Coordinates of C-alpha atoms (C1' of nucleotides) in Angstrom, one line a residue:
Chain A
M1360 CA 14.8 26.5 -10.0
E1361 CA 11.6 27.6 -12.4
A1362 CA 10.2 24.6 -12.0
F1363 CA 10.2 24.7 -9.0
R1364 CA 8.9 28.1 -9.0
D1365 CA 5.8 26.7 -10.9
A1366 CA 5.8 23.9 -8.6
I1367 CA 4.7 25.8 -6.2
L1368 CA 2.6 28.5 -7.7
Q1369 CA 0.4 25.5 -8.9
M1370 CA -0.6 24.7 -5.8
I1371 CA -1.1 28.1 -4.0
K1372 CA -1.0 31.1 -5.2
A1373 CA 2.6 33.9 -2.9
S1374 CA 3.4 37.2 -4.0
K1375 CA 6.6 37.7 -6.1
E1376 CA 8.5 38.6 -2.4
E1377 CA 7.7 35.8 -0.7
L1378 CA 7.6 33.3 -2.3
A1379 CA 11.8 35.2 -3.4
V1380 CA 12.4 34.6 0.5
F1381 CA 11.6 31.4 0.8
L1382 CA 13.2 30.0 -2.2
D1383 CA 16.1 31.3 -0.9
L1384 CA 16.3 29.4 1.9
C1385 CA 16.2 26.1 -0.2
H1386 CA 19.9 25.5 -2.3
L1387 CA 20.4 23.0 -5.7
K1388 CA 22.7 20.0 -5.5
T1389 CA 23.3 16.9 -7.3
F1390 CA 23.6 13.2 -6.7
S1391 CA 25.4 11.1 -8.8
K1392 CA 25.5 8.2 -10.1
N1393 CA 24.2 5.2 -7.7
E1394 CA 24.7 7.9 -5.1
I1395 CA 22.9 7.2 -1.5
A1396 CA 20.5 9.8 -1.3
L1397 CA 18.9 9.1 2.2
Q1398 CA 20.0 7.0 4.5
P1399 CA 18.5 4.6 6.4
G1400 CA 18.6 5.1 10.9
T1401 CA 19.2 9.4 10.1
I1402 CA 16.1 11.3 10.4
P1403 CA 15.6 13.6 7.8
Q1404 CA 15.6 17.1 7.7
E1405 CA 15.0 17.9 3.9
V1406 CA 12.8 17.6 1.3
L1407 CA 14.1 17.3 -2.1
F1408 CA 12.1 18.6 -5.4
I1409 CA 13.7 16.1 -8.6
K1410 CA 14.3 19.3 -11.3
S1411 CA 16.1 16.3 -13.2
G1412 CA 17.3 12.3 -12.9
L1413 CA 15.5 9.7 -10.7
I1414 CA 15.2 8.1 -6.8
R1415 CA 15.1 5.2 -5.8
V1416 CA 13.5 4.2 -2.3
I1417 CA 14.1 1.3 -0.7
I1418 CA 12.4 -0.5 2.4
T1419 CA 15.3 -3.0 4.2
D1420 CA 13.4 -6.1 5.4
R1421 CA 14.4 -8.4 9.0
D1422 CA 16.8 -11.1 6.4
G1423 CA 18.3 -7.7 4.5
N1424 CA 16.3 -8.1 1.2
E1425 CA 16.1 -4.5 -0.6
H1426 CA 12.6 -4.0 -1.6
T1427 CA 11.8 -0.9 -4.1
I1428 CA 8.8 1.2 -2.5
H1429 CA 9.0 3.4 -5.2
F1430 CA 11.2 5.7 -8.0
A1431 CA 10.7 9.5 -7.7
M1432 CA 10.8 11.2 -10.9
E1433 CA 11.4 14.6 -12.1
N1434 CA 9.2 17.4 -10.6
Q1435 CA 8.8 15.4 -7.3
F1436 CA 9.0 16.1 -4.3
I1437 CA 10.9 13.1 -2.1
T1438 CA 11.7 12.5 0.7
D1439 CA 10.4 10.3 4.2
Y1440 CA 7.9 11.8 4.4
S1441 CA 6.4 9.9 7.4
S1442 CA 9.8 10.1 9.3
F1443 CA 10.5 13.2 8.2
I1444 CA 6.6 14.2 9.7
L1445 CA 7.9 11.8 13.1
Q1446 CA 11.0 13.4 13.3
Q1447 CA 11.8 10.0 13.4
P1448 CA 15.4 7.9 11.9
A1449 CA 14.4 6.8 8.5
L1450 CA 13.0 3.0 7.5
Y1451 CA 13.7 4.3 4.4
S1452 CA 16.7 4.4 2.0
M1453 CA 16.8 6.4 -1.0
Q1454 CA 19.8 5.5 -4.2
A1455 CA 20.0 7.8 -7.3
L1456 CA 19.8 5.9 -10.6
E1457 CA 21.4 8.5 -12.8
T1458 CA 22.5 11.9 -12.4
T1459 CA 20.5 14.1 -10.1
E1460 CA 19.9 17.3 -9.6
V1461 CA 17.5 18.7 -7.0
V1462 CA 16.1 21.3 -4.9
V1463 CA 17.3 21.5 -1.2
L1464 CA 14.0 22.5 0.8
P1465 CA 15.5 22.5 4.7
R1466 CA 12.9 21.9 7.0
K1467 CA 13.9 25.2 8.0
A1468 CA 12.4 26.1 4.9
I1469 CA 9.4 24.5 5.7
E1470 CA 8.6 25.7 9.0
W1471 CA 8.9 29.5 7.5
G1472 CA 7.1 28.4 5.0
Y1473 CA 3.7 27.0 6.7
K1474 CA 3.7 30.0 9.1
N1475 CA 5.1 33.1 6.5
L1476 CA 3.9 32.1 3.7
H1477 CA 0.1 34.1 3.3
E1478 CA -1.2 30.4 1.8
G1479 CA 1.7 27.7 3.5
E1480 CA -0.5 25.5 5.7
K1481 CA -2.0 25.3 2.1
M1482 CA 0.1 24.4 0.2
G1483 CA 1.6 21.6 2.8
R1484 CA -1.7 20.1 3.0
L1485 CA -1.6 19.9 -1.0
V1486 CA 1.2 18.0 -0.5
A1487 CA 0.3 15.6 1.9
E1488 CA -3.1 15.1 0.0
F1489 CA -1.2 14.3 -3.3
Y1490 CA 1.5 12.1 -1.6
F1491 CA -1.8 10.6 0.2
I1492 CA -4.1 10.1 -3.1
Y1493 CA -0.6 8.5 -5.1
Q1494 CA -0.6 6.6 -2.1
D1495 CA -3.9 5.2 -1.6
N1496 CA -3.9 4.3 -5.5
R1497 CA -0.9 1.9 -5.2
I1498 CA -3.0 0.1 -2.5
K1499 CA -6.2 0.3 -4.3
N1500 CA -3.7 -1.8 -7.0
I1501 CA -2.2 -3.9 -5.1
Y1502 CA -5.3 -5.5 -3.2
S1503 CA -7.7 -5.4 -7.0
R1504 CA -5.0 -6.4 -9.5
S1505 CA -2.2 -8.6 -10.0
P1506 CA 1.4 -8.1 -10.4
K1507 CA 0.5 -9.2 -14.4
E1508 CA -2.1 -6.6 -14.4
R1509 CA 0.0 -3.6 -12.4
Y1510 CA 3.0 -4.4 -14.9
E1511 CA 2.1 -3.8 -17.9
A1512 CA -0.1 -0.5 -16.2
I1513 CA 3.2 0.2 -15.0
T1514 CA 4.2 2.7 -17.4
E1515 CA 0.7 5.4 -16.3
V1516 CA 2.7 5.8 -12.9
F1517 CA 5.8 5.7 -14.7
P1518 CA 6.3 7.0 -18.1
N1519 CA 9.8 5.7 -20.1
I1520 CA 10.7 3.8 -16.7
H1521 CA 11.7 1.0 -18.6
Q1522 CA 14.1 2.9 -20.7
R1523 CA 15.3 3.9 -17.4
V1524 CA 15.2 1.5 -15.1
P1525 CA 16.7 -1.9 -14.8
Q1526 CA 13.9 -4.5 -15.1
H1527 CA 14.7 -6.4 -11.5
M1528 CA 14.5 -3.1 -9.9
I1529 CA 10.6 -2.6 -11.7
A1530 CA 9.9 -6.7 -10.6
S1531 CA 11.1 -5.9 -6.6
Y1532 CA 8.4 -2.7 -6.7
L1533 CA 6.2 -5.2 -8.2
G1534 CA 7.0 -7.5 -5.1
I1535 CA 8.5 -10.1 -7.3
T1536 CA 11.4 -12.0 -8.1
P1537 CA 13.6 -10.7 -11.7
V1538 CA 12.7 -14.3 -12.6
H1539 CA 9.0 -14.2 -12.4
L1540 CA 8.7 -10.5 -14.0
S1541 CA 10.3 -12.3 -16.8
R1542 CA 8.1 -14.7 -16.9
L1543 CA 4.7 -13.4 -17.1
K1544 CA 6.4 -11.2 -19.8
K1545 CA 7.4 -14.2 -21.9
S1546 CA 3.5 -16.1 -20.9
E1547 CA 2.4 -12.5 -22.2
R1548 CA 3.2 -12.5 -25.6
Chain B
M95 CA -19.4 15.7 20.3
E96 CA -17.5 15.9 23.1
A97 CA -15.1 13.5 21.0
F98 CA -15.0 15.0 18.2
R99 CA -14.2 18.9 19.3
D100 CA -11.7 16.8 21.6
A101 CA -9.6 15.2 18.1
I102 CA -9.9 18.4 16.6
L103 CA -8.2 20.2 18.9
Q104 CA -5.5 17.4 19.9
M105 CA -4.6 19.1 16.4
I106 CA -5.2 22.9 16.4
K107 CA -5.9 26.0 18.8
A108 CA -9.5 26.9 18.6
S109 CA -11.4 29.2 20.1
K110 CA -15.1 28.3 21.4
E111 CA -17.0 30.8 19.1
E112 CA -15.1 29.6 16.0
L113 CA -15.4 25.8 17.1
A114 CA -18.6 26.1 18.3
V115 CA -19.9 27.6 14.2
F116 CA -18.2 24.4 12.8
L117 CA -20.0 21.8 15.1
D118 CA -22.8 23.1 14.0
L119 CA -22.4 22.2 10.2
C120 CA -22.0 18.9 11.4
H121 CA -24.7 16.7 12.0
L122 CA -25.4 13.4 13.9
K123 CA -25.6 9.8 12.0
T124 CA -26.6 6.0 13.1
F125 CA -25.9 3.6 11.0
S126 CA -27.8 -0.3 12.3
K127 CA -24.9 -3.1 11.6
N128 CA -24.2 -3.9 8.2
E129 CA -25.7 -1.0 6.4
I130 CA -23.6 0.2 3.4
A131 CA -22.3 3.8 4.6
L132 CA -20.8 5.0 1.2
Q133 CA -21.9 3.4 -2.0
P134 CA -19.7 2.3 -4.9
G135 CA -19.4 5.2 -7.6
T136 CA -20.9 8.0 -5.6
I137 CA -18.8 11.2 -5.6
P138 CA -18.5 11.0 -1.7
Q139 CA -19.8 14.7 -0.1
E140 CA -17.9 14.0 3.8
V141 CA -16.1 13.0 6.1
L142 CA -17.5 10.5 8.8
F143 CA -15.2 10.8 12.6
I144 CA -17.2 7.4 14.7
K145 CA -18.2 7.9 17.6
S146 CA -18.6 4.5 18.2
G147 CA -19.2 1.1 15.7
L148 CA -17.1 0.0 13.1
I149 CA -16.5 0.5 9.8
R150 CA -15.6 -1.4 6.6
V151 CA -13.7 -0.4 3.6
I152 CA -13.7 -2.7 0.5
I153 CA -12.6 -2.3 -3.1
T154 CA -14.5 -4.3 -5.3
D155 CA -12.0 -6.1 -8.3
R156 CA -13.5 -6.4 -12.2
D157 CA -13.7 -10.0 -11.3
G158 CA -16.1 -8.6 -8.9
N159 CA -14.1 -10.0 -5.4
E160 CA -14.6 -8.0 -2.7
H161 CA -11.3 -7.2 -1.4
T162 CA -11.2 -5.2 2.7
I163 CA -8.4 -2.0 2.5
H164 CA -9.9 -0.4 5.8
F165 CA -11.1 -1.6 9.8
A166 CA -12.1 2.0 10.5
M167 CA -12.9 2.4 14.2
E168 CA -13.7 4.7 17.1
N169 CA -11.8 8.4 16.5
Q170 CA -10.6 7.7 13.3
F171 CA -12.2 10.0 10.5
I172 CA -13.5 7.6 7.9
T173 CA -14.3 8.6 4.3
D174 CA -13.1 7.5 0.4
Y175 CA -10.0 10.4 1.5
S176 CA -9.2 10.3 -2.5
S177 CA -12.8 10.5 -3.8
F178 CA -13.4 13.3 -2.2
I179 CA -10.5 15.2 -2.5
L180 CA -10.6 14.8 -6.7
Q181 CA -14.9 14.7 -6.4
Q182 CA -14.6 11.6 -7.8
P183 CA -16.8 8.9 -8.0
A184 CA -15.8 6.4 -5.0
L185 CA -14.0 3.1 -5.6
Y186 CA -14.3 1.9 -2.4
S187 CA -17.5 1.2 -0.1
M188 CA -18.1 0.9 3.4
Q189 CA -19.8 -1.0 5.9
A190 CA -21.2 -0.6 9.1
L191 CA -20.4 -4.3 10.8
E192 CA -21.4 -2.6 14.2
T193 CA -24.0 -0.5 14.8
T194 CA -21.7 3.1 14.5
E195 CA -23.1 6.6 15.5
V196 CA -20.9 8.7 13.5
V197 CA -20.4 12.9 13.3
V198 CA -21.0 13.9 10.1
L199 CA -18.7 16.7 8.4
P200 CA -20.2 18.0 4.9
R201 CA -17.8 18.9 1.9
K202 CA -18.9 22.8 3.1
A203 CA -18.8 22.1 6.2
I204 CA -14.7 21.2 6.0
E205 CA -14.6 23.9 2.9
W206 CA -15.3 26.5 5.6
G207 CA -13.2 25.2 8.0
Y208 CA -10.0 25.2 5.8
K209 CA -11.0 29.1 5.2
N210 CA -12.9 30.7 8.0
L211 CA -11.3 28.5 11.6
H212 CA -7.3 30.6 11.9
E213 CA -6.1 27.3 12.0
G214 CA -8.2 25.3 9.2
E215 CA -5.6 24.3 6.3
K216 CA -3.2 22.8 9.8
M217 CA -6.2 20.6 10.5
G218 CA -5.9 19.6 6.6
R219 CA -2.5 19.2 6.3
L220 CA -2.1 17.2 10.1
V221 CA -5.3 14.8 8.9
A222 CA -4.0 14.2 5.3
E223 CA -0.2 14.0 7.0
F224 CA -1.9 11.6 9.6
Y225 CA -3.2 9.5 7.4
F226 CA -0.2 9.3 4.4
I227 CA 1.8 8.0 7.5
Y228 CA -1.2 5.5 8.1
Q229 CA -1.0 4.1 4.2
D230 CA 3.2 4.2 4.4
N231 CA 3.2 1.9 7.2
R232 CA 1.2 -0.2 4.9
I233 CA 2.3 0.1 2.5
K234 CA 6.2 -1.0 4.4
N235 CA 4.7 -4.1 5.8
I236 CA 3.4 -5.0 2.8
Y237 CA 6.6 -4.7 1.5
S238 CA 8.9 -5.9 3.6
R239 CA 6.6 -8.2 6.2
S240 CA 5.2 -12.2 5.4
P241 CA 0.7 -12.3 5.9
K242 CA 2.1 -14.3 8.8
E243 CA 4.3 -11.5 10.3
R244 CA 1.6 -9.0 9.4
Y245 CA -1.1 -11.7 10.9
E246 CA 0.9 -11.9 14.6
A247 CA 1.1 -7.9 14.0
I248 CA -2.7 -7.5 13.5
T249 CA -3.2 -5.9 16.6
E250 CA -1.3 -3.1 16.9
V251 CA -2.7 -1.0 14.0
F252 CA -6.7 -2.4 15.0
P253 CA -7.3 -3.5 18.7
N254 CA -9.5 -6.0 19.5
I255 CA -10.3 -6.9 16.2
H256 CA -10.5 -10.8 16.9
Q257 CA -13.2 -9.7 19.0
R258 CA -15.0 -7.8 16.5
V259 CA -14.5 -8.9 12.9
P260 CA -14.7 -12.1 11.9
Q261 CA -12.0 -14.0 10.8
H262 CA -12.4 -13.9 6.3
M263 CA -12.5 -10.2 7.2
I264 CA -8.8 -10.4 8.3
A265 CA -8.1 -12.7 5.8
S266 CA -9.2 -10.0 3.1
Y267 CA -7.6 -7.3 4.6
L268 CA -4.1 -9.5 4.4
G269 CA -4.8 -9.9 1.3
I270 CA -5.3 -14.2 1.5
T271 CA -7.8 -16.3 1.8
P272 CA -9.9 -17.3 5.0
V273 CA -8.7 -20.9 4.2
H274 CA -4.9 -19.9 4.6
L275 CA -5.0 -17.3 7.1
S276 CA -6.4 -20.5 8.9
R277 CA -3.8 -22.0 7.9
L278 CA -1.2 -20.2 8.9
K279 CA -2.4 -20.2 13.0
K280 CA -1.8 -23.9 12.9
S281 CA 1.0 -23.7 11.5
E282 CA 2.4 -21.2 14.5
R283 CA 1.4 -23.5 17.2
Chain C
dA40 C1' -37.3 -25.1 20.8
dG41 C1' -35.5 -25.3 15.8
dG42 C1' -33.8 -24.3 12.0
dG43 C1' -31.0 -21.9 9.1
dG44 C1' -27.7 -19.8 7.5
dG45 C1' -22.5 -18.0 8.3
dC46 C1' -18.3 -19.5 10.1
dG47 C1' -14.1 -22.4 11.2
dT48 C1' -11.1 -25.7 10.6
dT49 C1' -9.7 -29.9 7.5
dA50 C1' -7.8 -32.3 3.4
dA51 C1' -6.6 -33.1 -1.8
dC52 C1' -5.6 -31.1 -5.4
dA53 C1' -3.9 -27.2 -8.6
dA54 C1' -2.0 -22.9 -9.8
dA55 C1' 1.1 -19.3 -9.2
dT56 C1' 5.5 -17.6 -7.6
dG57 C1' 9.9 -19.1 -5.2
dT58 C1' 15.1 -20.8 -6.2
dT59 C1' 19.4 -21.5 -8.4
dT60 C1' 22.0 -22.2 -11.1
dA61 C1' 23.4 -22.1 -16.0
dG62 C1' 24.0 -19.3 -20.4
dA63 C1' 23.8 -16.0 -23.4
dC64 C1' 24.1 -10.8 -24.4
dT65 C1' 25.5 -5.9 -23.8
dC66 C1' 28.2 -2.0 -21.9
dG67 C1' 31.5 0.6 -20.0
dC68 C1' 36.1 0.4 -18.7
dT69 C1' 40.6 -0.1 -19.1
Chain D
dA538 C1' 40.4 -4.4 -28.4
dG539 C1' 38.9 -7.4 -24.6
dC540 C1' 37.9 -8.4 -20.0
dG541 C1' 34.3 -8.4 -16.3
dA542 C1' 30.0 -7.2 -13.9
dG543 C1' 25.6 -6.0 -14.4
dT544 C1' 21.5 -8.1 -17.1
dC545 C1' 17.9 -10.9 -18.6
dT546 C1' 16.2 -15.6 -19.5
dA547 C1' 15.9 -20.0 -19.5
dA548 C1' 14.5 -24.7 -17.1
dA549 C1' 13.9 -27.3 -13.2
dC550 C1' 12.7 -28.1 -9.1
dA551 C1' 10.6 -26.3 -4.1
dT552 C1' 7.5 -23.9 -1.6
dT553 C1' 3.3 -21.1 -0.9
dT554 C1' -1.2 -19.6 -2.0
dG555 C1' -5.5 -20.8 -3.6
dT556 C1' -9.7 -23.8 -4.9
dT557 C1' -12.6 -26.9 -3.9
dA558 C1' -15.5 -29.7 -1.2
dA559 C1' -17.1 -31.3 2.9
dC560 C1' -17.8 -30.9 8.7
dG561 C1' -18.8 -29.9 13.1
dC562 C1' -20.5 -25.1 15.1
dC563 C1' -22.3 -22.0 16.8
dC564 C1' -25.6 -18.5 17.1
dC565 C1' -29.1 -15.0 15.3
dC566 C1' -33.6 -15.6 13.8
dT567 C1' -38.4 -16.2 14.0

DNA sequence: AGGGGGCGTTAACAAATGTTTAGACTCGCT
DNA sequence: AGCGAGTCTAAACATTTGTTAACGCCCCCT
């Protein structure tokens, strides 16, 4: 749980005691490769903190096509956060692309934290702000850069992604077809 | 300041006293039609709460093309929130499309609120969560729906927009050209 | 009242992106 | 060692979207 504790202490000050109680409300879990970490349609009851591995976030459109929305990697929190906050059925689905070890933060633990950690609400604010900024960046990129430019810049957001994720999933993340991405790479040379 | 007070009380409980102090740190301001409400490149020092009117949020790409990212309307908070949080130069620019009355929340007021309102941090969390959910919805839409579908659904997010905003700005928001939007409308009939 | 700028539509053409199909390659599994 | 599934590239063709230019309309400003 070391990296997880550090991630919290990077955001807020917390005494050993209160932190110990909080950590005690969480537990570890391991997803095997290709395992589904969140089933769409279910109401998310937990946030995951990734210790190792990689989770792909997917949305399925009306025609049944899957679109890759996000890759969650080491030291990131991940869930269908909107659905978690609103306690509504998830639209996203999440799939472990590698064997993935996570810390599970059940909703009860998080609510306990908001109320009982001295800076619990602040931690919630900082997490929400952090992921807001991430989303905002994506929107900036989508509006102001071409798929090709976004491809060239992708390692800024996801280092190692080319070693860890098949190219057609990257294409899906960029919002283009695998065939077209292959073409863009060719034209670049 | 009534609507503003209500917006706060909808999120958190606050005593009359602390709320009065907080409101006192804020002030009113009016932007005339077409006035720039935020200059890109400057570091945002305030959040605006719109009492009446409409502000368009714009990003300018490397080639100088403007892209409409958002329309902020009555009872919404608006600023370049990412840049505000990080205290970095704004990438967005904001333009009043109508005469627009706002409550100005200076950064000092917000920081005072986080520290001194009983539920100040919670308010910050709820605001960040609210705008996270908004961004997340946009991303879901962009990935899983065509421009045409998004056009047809736009009044869910921005009621009255057709009466208040020229069509070419809506096209820009949808990420397509005005000519193409015109074409889509035609094919719909 | 008149003029001019902004706006929406249309058409013709250009460029970008998707679709389908095929082939070659890798790599894990038996 | 060899099979098979998954993956990437490639080419040909289809569709979507952008670009440019022209026209008519409206309405805001003086």
